[in-house]
PDB file of C-alpha atoms in Angstrom:
ATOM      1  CA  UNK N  13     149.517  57.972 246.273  1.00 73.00           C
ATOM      2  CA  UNK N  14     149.142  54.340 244.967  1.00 82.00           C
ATOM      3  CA  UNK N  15     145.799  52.479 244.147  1.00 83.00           C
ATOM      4  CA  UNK N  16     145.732  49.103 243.577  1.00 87.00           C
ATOM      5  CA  UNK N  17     142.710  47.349 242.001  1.00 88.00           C
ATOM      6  CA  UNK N  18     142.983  43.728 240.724  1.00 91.00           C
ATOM      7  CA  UNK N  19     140.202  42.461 238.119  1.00 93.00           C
ATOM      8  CA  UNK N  20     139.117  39.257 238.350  1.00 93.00           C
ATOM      9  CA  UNK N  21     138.735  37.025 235.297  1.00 96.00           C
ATOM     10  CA  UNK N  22     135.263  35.649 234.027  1.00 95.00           C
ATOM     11  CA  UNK N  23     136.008  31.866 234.007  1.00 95.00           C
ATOM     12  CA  UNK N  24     135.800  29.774 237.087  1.00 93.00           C
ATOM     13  CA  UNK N  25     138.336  27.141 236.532  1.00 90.00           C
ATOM     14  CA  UNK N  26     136.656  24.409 238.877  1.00 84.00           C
ATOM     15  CA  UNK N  27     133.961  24.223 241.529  1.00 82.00           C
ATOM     16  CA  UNK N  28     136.225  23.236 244.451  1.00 85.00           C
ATOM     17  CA  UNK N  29     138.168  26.009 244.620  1.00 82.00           C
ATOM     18  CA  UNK N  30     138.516  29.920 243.801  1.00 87.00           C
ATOM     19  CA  UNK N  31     141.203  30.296 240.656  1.00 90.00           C
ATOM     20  CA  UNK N  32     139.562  31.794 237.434  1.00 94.00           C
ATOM     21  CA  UNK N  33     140.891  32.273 233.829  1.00 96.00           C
ATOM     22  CA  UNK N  34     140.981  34.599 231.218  1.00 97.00           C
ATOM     23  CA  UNK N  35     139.951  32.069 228.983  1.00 97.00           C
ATOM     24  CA  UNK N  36     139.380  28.641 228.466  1.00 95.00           C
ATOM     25  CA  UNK N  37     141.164  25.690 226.242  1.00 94.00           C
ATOM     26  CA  UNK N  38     140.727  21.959 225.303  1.00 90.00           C
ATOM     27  CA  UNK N  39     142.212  19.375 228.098  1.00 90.00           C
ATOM     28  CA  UNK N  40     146.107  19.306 227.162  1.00 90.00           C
ATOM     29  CA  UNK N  41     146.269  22.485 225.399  1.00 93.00           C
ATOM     30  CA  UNK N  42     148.349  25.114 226.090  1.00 92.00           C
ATOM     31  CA  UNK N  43     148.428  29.172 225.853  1.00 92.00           C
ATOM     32  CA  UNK N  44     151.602  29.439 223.632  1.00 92.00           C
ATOM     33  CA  UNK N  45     150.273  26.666 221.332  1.00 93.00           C
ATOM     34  CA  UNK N  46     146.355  26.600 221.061  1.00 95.00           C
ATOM     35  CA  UNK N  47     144.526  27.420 218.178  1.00 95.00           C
ATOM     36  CA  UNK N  48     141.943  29.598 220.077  1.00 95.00           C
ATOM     37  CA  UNK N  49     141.197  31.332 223.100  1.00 97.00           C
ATOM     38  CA  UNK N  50     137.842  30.563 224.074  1.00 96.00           C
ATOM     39  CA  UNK N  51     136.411  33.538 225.664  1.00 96.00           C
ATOM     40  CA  UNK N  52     138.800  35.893 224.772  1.00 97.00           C
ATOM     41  CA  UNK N  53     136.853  38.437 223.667  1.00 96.00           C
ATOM     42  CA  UNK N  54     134.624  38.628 226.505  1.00 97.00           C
ATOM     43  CA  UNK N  55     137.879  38.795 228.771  1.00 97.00           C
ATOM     44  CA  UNK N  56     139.379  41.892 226.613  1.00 95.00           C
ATOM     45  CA  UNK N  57     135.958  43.546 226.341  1.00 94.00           C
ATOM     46  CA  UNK N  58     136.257  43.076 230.259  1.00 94.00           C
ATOM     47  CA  UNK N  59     139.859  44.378 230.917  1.00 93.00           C
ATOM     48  CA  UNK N  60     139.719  47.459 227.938  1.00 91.00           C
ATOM     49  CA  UNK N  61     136.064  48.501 229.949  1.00 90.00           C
ATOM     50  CA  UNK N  62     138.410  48.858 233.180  1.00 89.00           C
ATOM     51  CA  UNK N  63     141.350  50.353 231.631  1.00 87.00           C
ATOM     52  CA  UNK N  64     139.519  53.071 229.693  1.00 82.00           C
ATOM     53  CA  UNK N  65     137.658  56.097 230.615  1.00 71.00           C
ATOM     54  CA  UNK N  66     134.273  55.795 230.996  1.00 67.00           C
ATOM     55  CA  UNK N  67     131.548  57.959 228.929  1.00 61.00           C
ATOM     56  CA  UNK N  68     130.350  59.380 231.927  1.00 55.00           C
ATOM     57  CA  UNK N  69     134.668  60.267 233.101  1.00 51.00           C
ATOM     58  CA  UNK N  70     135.498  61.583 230.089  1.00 49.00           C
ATOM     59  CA  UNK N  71     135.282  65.710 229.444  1.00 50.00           C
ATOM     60  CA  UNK N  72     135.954  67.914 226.166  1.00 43.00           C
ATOM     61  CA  UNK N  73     139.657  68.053 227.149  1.00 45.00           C
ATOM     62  CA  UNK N  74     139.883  64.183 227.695  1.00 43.00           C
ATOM     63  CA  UNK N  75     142.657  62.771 224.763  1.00 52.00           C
ATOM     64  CA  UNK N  76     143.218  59.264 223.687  1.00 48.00           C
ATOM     65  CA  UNK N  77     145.796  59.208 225.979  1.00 50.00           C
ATOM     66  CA  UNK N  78     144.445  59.609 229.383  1.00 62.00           C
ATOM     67  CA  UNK N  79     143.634  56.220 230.434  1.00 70.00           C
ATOM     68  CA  UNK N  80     142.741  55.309 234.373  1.00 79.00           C
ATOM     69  CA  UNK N  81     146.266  53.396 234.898  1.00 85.00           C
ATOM     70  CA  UNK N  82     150.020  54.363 234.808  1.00 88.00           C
ATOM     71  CA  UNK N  83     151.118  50.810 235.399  1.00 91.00           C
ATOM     72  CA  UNK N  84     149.265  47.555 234.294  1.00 93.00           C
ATOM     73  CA  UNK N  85     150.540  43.973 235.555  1.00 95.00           C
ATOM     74  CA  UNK N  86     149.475  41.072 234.132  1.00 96.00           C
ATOM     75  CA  UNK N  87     150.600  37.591 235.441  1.00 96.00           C
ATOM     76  CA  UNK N  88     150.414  34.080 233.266  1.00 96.00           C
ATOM     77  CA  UNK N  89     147.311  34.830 231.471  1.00 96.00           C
ATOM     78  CA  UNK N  90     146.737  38.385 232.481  1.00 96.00           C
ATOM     79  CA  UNK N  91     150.483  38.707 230.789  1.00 97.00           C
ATOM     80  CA  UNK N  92     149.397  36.882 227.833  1.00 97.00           C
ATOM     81  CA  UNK N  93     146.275  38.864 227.353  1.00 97.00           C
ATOM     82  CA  UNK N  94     148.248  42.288 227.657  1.00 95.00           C
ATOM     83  CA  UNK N  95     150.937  41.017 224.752  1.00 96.00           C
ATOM     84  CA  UNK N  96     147.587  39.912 222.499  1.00 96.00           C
ATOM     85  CA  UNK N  97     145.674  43.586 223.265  1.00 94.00           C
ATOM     86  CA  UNK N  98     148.784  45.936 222.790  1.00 91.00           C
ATOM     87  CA  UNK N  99     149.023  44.267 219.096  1.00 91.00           C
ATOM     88  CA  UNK N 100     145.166  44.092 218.340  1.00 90.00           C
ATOM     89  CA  UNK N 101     143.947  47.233 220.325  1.00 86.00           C
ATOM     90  CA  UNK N 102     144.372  50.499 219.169  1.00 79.00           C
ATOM     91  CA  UNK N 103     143.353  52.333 222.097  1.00 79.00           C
ATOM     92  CA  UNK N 104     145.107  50.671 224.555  1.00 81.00           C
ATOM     93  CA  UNK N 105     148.523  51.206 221.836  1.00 79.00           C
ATOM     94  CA  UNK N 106     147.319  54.808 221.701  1.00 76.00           C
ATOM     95  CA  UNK N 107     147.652  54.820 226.017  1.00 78.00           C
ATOM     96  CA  UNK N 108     150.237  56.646 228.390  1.00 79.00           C
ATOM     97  CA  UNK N 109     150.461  53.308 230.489  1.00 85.00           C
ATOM     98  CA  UNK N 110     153.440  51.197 231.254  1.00 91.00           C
ATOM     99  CA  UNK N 111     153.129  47.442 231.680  1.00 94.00           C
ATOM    100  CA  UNK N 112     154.876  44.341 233.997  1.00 96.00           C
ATOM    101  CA  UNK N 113     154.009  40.910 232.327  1.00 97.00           C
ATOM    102  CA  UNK N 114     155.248  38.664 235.056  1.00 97.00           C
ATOM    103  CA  UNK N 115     155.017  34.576 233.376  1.00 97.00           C
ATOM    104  CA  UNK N 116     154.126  35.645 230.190  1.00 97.00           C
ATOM    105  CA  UNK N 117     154.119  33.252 226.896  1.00 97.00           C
ATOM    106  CA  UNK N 118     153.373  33.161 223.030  1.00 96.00           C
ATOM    107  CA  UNK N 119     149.788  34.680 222.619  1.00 96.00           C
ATOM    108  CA  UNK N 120     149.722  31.767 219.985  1.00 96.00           C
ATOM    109  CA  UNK N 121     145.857  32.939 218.264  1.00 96.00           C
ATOM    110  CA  UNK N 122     147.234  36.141 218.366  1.00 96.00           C
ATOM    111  CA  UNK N 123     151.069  35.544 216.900  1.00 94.00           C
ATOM    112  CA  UNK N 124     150.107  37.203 213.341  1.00 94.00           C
ATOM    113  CA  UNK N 125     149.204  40.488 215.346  1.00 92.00           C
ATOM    114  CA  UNK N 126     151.843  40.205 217.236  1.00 92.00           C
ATOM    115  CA  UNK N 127     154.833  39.535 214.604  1.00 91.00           C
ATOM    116  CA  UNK N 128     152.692  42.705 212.381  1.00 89.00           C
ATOM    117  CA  UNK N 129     153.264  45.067 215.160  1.00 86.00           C
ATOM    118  CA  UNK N 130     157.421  44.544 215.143  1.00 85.00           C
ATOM    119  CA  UNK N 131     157.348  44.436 211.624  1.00 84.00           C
ATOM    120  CA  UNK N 132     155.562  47.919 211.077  1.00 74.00           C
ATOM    121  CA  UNK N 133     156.850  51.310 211.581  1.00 63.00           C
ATOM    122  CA  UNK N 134     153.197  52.919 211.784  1.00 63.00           C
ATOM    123  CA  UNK N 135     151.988  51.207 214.095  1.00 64.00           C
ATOM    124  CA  UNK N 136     149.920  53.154 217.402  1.00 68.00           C
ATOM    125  CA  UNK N 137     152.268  52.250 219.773  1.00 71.00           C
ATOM    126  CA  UNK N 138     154.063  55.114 221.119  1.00 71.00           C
ATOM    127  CA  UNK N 139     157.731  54.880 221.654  1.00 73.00           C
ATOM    128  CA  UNK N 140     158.107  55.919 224.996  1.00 76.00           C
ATOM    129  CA  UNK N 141     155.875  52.751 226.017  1.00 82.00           C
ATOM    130  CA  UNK N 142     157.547  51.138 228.668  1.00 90.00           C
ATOM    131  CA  UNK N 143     157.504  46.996 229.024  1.00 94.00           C
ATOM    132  CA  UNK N 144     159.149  45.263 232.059  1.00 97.00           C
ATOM    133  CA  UNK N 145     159.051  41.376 231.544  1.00 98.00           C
ATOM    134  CA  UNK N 146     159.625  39.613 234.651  1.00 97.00           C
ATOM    135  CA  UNK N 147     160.811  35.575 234.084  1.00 97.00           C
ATOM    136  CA  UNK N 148     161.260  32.977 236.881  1.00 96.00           C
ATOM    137  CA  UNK N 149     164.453  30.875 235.520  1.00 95.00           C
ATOM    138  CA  UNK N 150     162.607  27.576 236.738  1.00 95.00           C
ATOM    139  CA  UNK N 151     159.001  28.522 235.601  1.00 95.00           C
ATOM    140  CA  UNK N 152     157.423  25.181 234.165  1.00 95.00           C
ATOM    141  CA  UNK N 153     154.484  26.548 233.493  1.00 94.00           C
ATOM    142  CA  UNK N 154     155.033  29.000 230.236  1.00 94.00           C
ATOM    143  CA  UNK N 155     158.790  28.670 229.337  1.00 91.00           C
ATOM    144  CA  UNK N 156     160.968  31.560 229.205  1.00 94.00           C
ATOM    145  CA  UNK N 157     161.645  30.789 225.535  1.00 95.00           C
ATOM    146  CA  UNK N 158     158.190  32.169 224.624  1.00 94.00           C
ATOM    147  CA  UNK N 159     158.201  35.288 227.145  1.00 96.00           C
ATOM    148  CA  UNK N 160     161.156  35.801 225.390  1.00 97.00           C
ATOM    149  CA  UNK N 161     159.240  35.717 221.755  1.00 96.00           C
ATOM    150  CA  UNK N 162     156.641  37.995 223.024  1.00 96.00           C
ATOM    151  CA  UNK N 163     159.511  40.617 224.526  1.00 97.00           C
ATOM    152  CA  UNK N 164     161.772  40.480 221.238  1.00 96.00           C
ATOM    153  CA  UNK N 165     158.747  41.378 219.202  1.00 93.00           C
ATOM    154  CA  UNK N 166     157.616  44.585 221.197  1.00 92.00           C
ATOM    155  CA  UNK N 167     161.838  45.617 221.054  1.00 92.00           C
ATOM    156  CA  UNK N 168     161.827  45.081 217.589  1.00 90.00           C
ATOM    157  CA  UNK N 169     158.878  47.726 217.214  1.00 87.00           C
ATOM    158  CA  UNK N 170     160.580  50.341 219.174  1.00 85.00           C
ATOM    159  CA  UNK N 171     159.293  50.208 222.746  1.00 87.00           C
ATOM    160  CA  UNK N 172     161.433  50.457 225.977  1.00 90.00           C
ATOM    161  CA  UNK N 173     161.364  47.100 226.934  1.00 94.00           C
ATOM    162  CA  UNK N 174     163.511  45.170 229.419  1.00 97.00           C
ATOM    163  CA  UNK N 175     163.861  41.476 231.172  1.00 97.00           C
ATOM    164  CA  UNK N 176     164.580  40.863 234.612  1.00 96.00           C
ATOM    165  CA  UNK N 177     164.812  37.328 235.796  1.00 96.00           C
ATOM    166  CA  UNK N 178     164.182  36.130 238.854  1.00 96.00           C
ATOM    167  CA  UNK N 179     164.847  32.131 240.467  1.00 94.00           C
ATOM    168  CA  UNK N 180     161.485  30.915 241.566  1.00 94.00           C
ATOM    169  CA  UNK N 181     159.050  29.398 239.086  1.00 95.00           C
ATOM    170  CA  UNK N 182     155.626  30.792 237.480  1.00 95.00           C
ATOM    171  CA  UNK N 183     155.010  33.390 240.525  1.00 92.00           C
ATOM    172  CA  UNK N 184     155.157  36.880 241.190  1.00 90.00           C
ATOM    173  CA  UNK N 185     158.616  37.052 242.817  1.00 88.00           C
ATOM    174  CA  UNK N 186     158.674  38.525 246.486  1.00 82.00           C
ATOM    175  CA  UNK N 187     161.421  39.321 248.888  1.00 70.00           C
TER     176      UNK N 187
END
């Protein structure tokens, strides 16, 4: 059986309507080239609380490896905060799960954990990770380019990853 659950991030982008971010940047900035990530860590404390076992879940026989998700998608944001915790998180490296970034871009705070992981051979990711980027060929929003940084970096350090592109924009592609 599937279950889907959907977390919702902890910053209300206006007060007219009902869109929230991960995080938060100066006017003009962007994710694949700001300095910072305000919020960040609240957001990853939020997502690595959902994706892990809880305390009161967990048994003697639990392992590092059983975590509450096969499959975790993250779109725009969500994408880019997947490609920043897989390099800076060791539990979530150490996890079974396989993950879609749909309109992902340069984690730019994050590109020195980033370029470490595909440059190291002991790192915690396992192998057999699986990593399906999905790119719109007219996305305006984060430019293929730097989806394409983020997916080169994760091939480089050995996981199964693979591109499929699709000809809307900066969505989640249907039909």
């Amino acid at each position: 059986s599937i279950k889907w659950e959907a977390l919702t991030a902890p910053y209300k982008i206006s007060d007219t309507d009902e869109a929230f971010a991960w995080w938060t940047m100066s006017p003009g900035v962007r994710s694949f080239n700001a300095d910072e990530y305000i919020g960040f860590d609240k957001s990853a404390s939020n997502v690595m609380s959902a994706v892990l076992p809880s305390e009161s879940d967990s048994s003697t026989t639990t392992t590092p490896t059983e975590y509450k998700y096969d499959l975790i998608l993250g779109h725009s944001q969500g994408a880019i905060l997947l490609s920043a915790l897989l390099a800076t998180n060791t539990d979530l490296q150490r996890s079974n799960s396989s993950y879609i970034l749909n309109g992902a871009a340069w984690p730019n705070p994050y590109r020195e954990a980033l370029k470490s992981v595909s440059e190291q051979t002991d790192h915690e990711l396992k192998k057999e990770t699986k990593m399906l980027f999905v790119m719109g060929k007219n996305d305006t929003i984060n430019p293929i380019e730097s989806a394409k940084q983020v997916h080169d970096c994760y091939q480089m350090a050995g996981l199964d990853v693979s591109i499929v592109y699709h000809d809307g924009g900066h969505s989640v592609p249907s039909g």
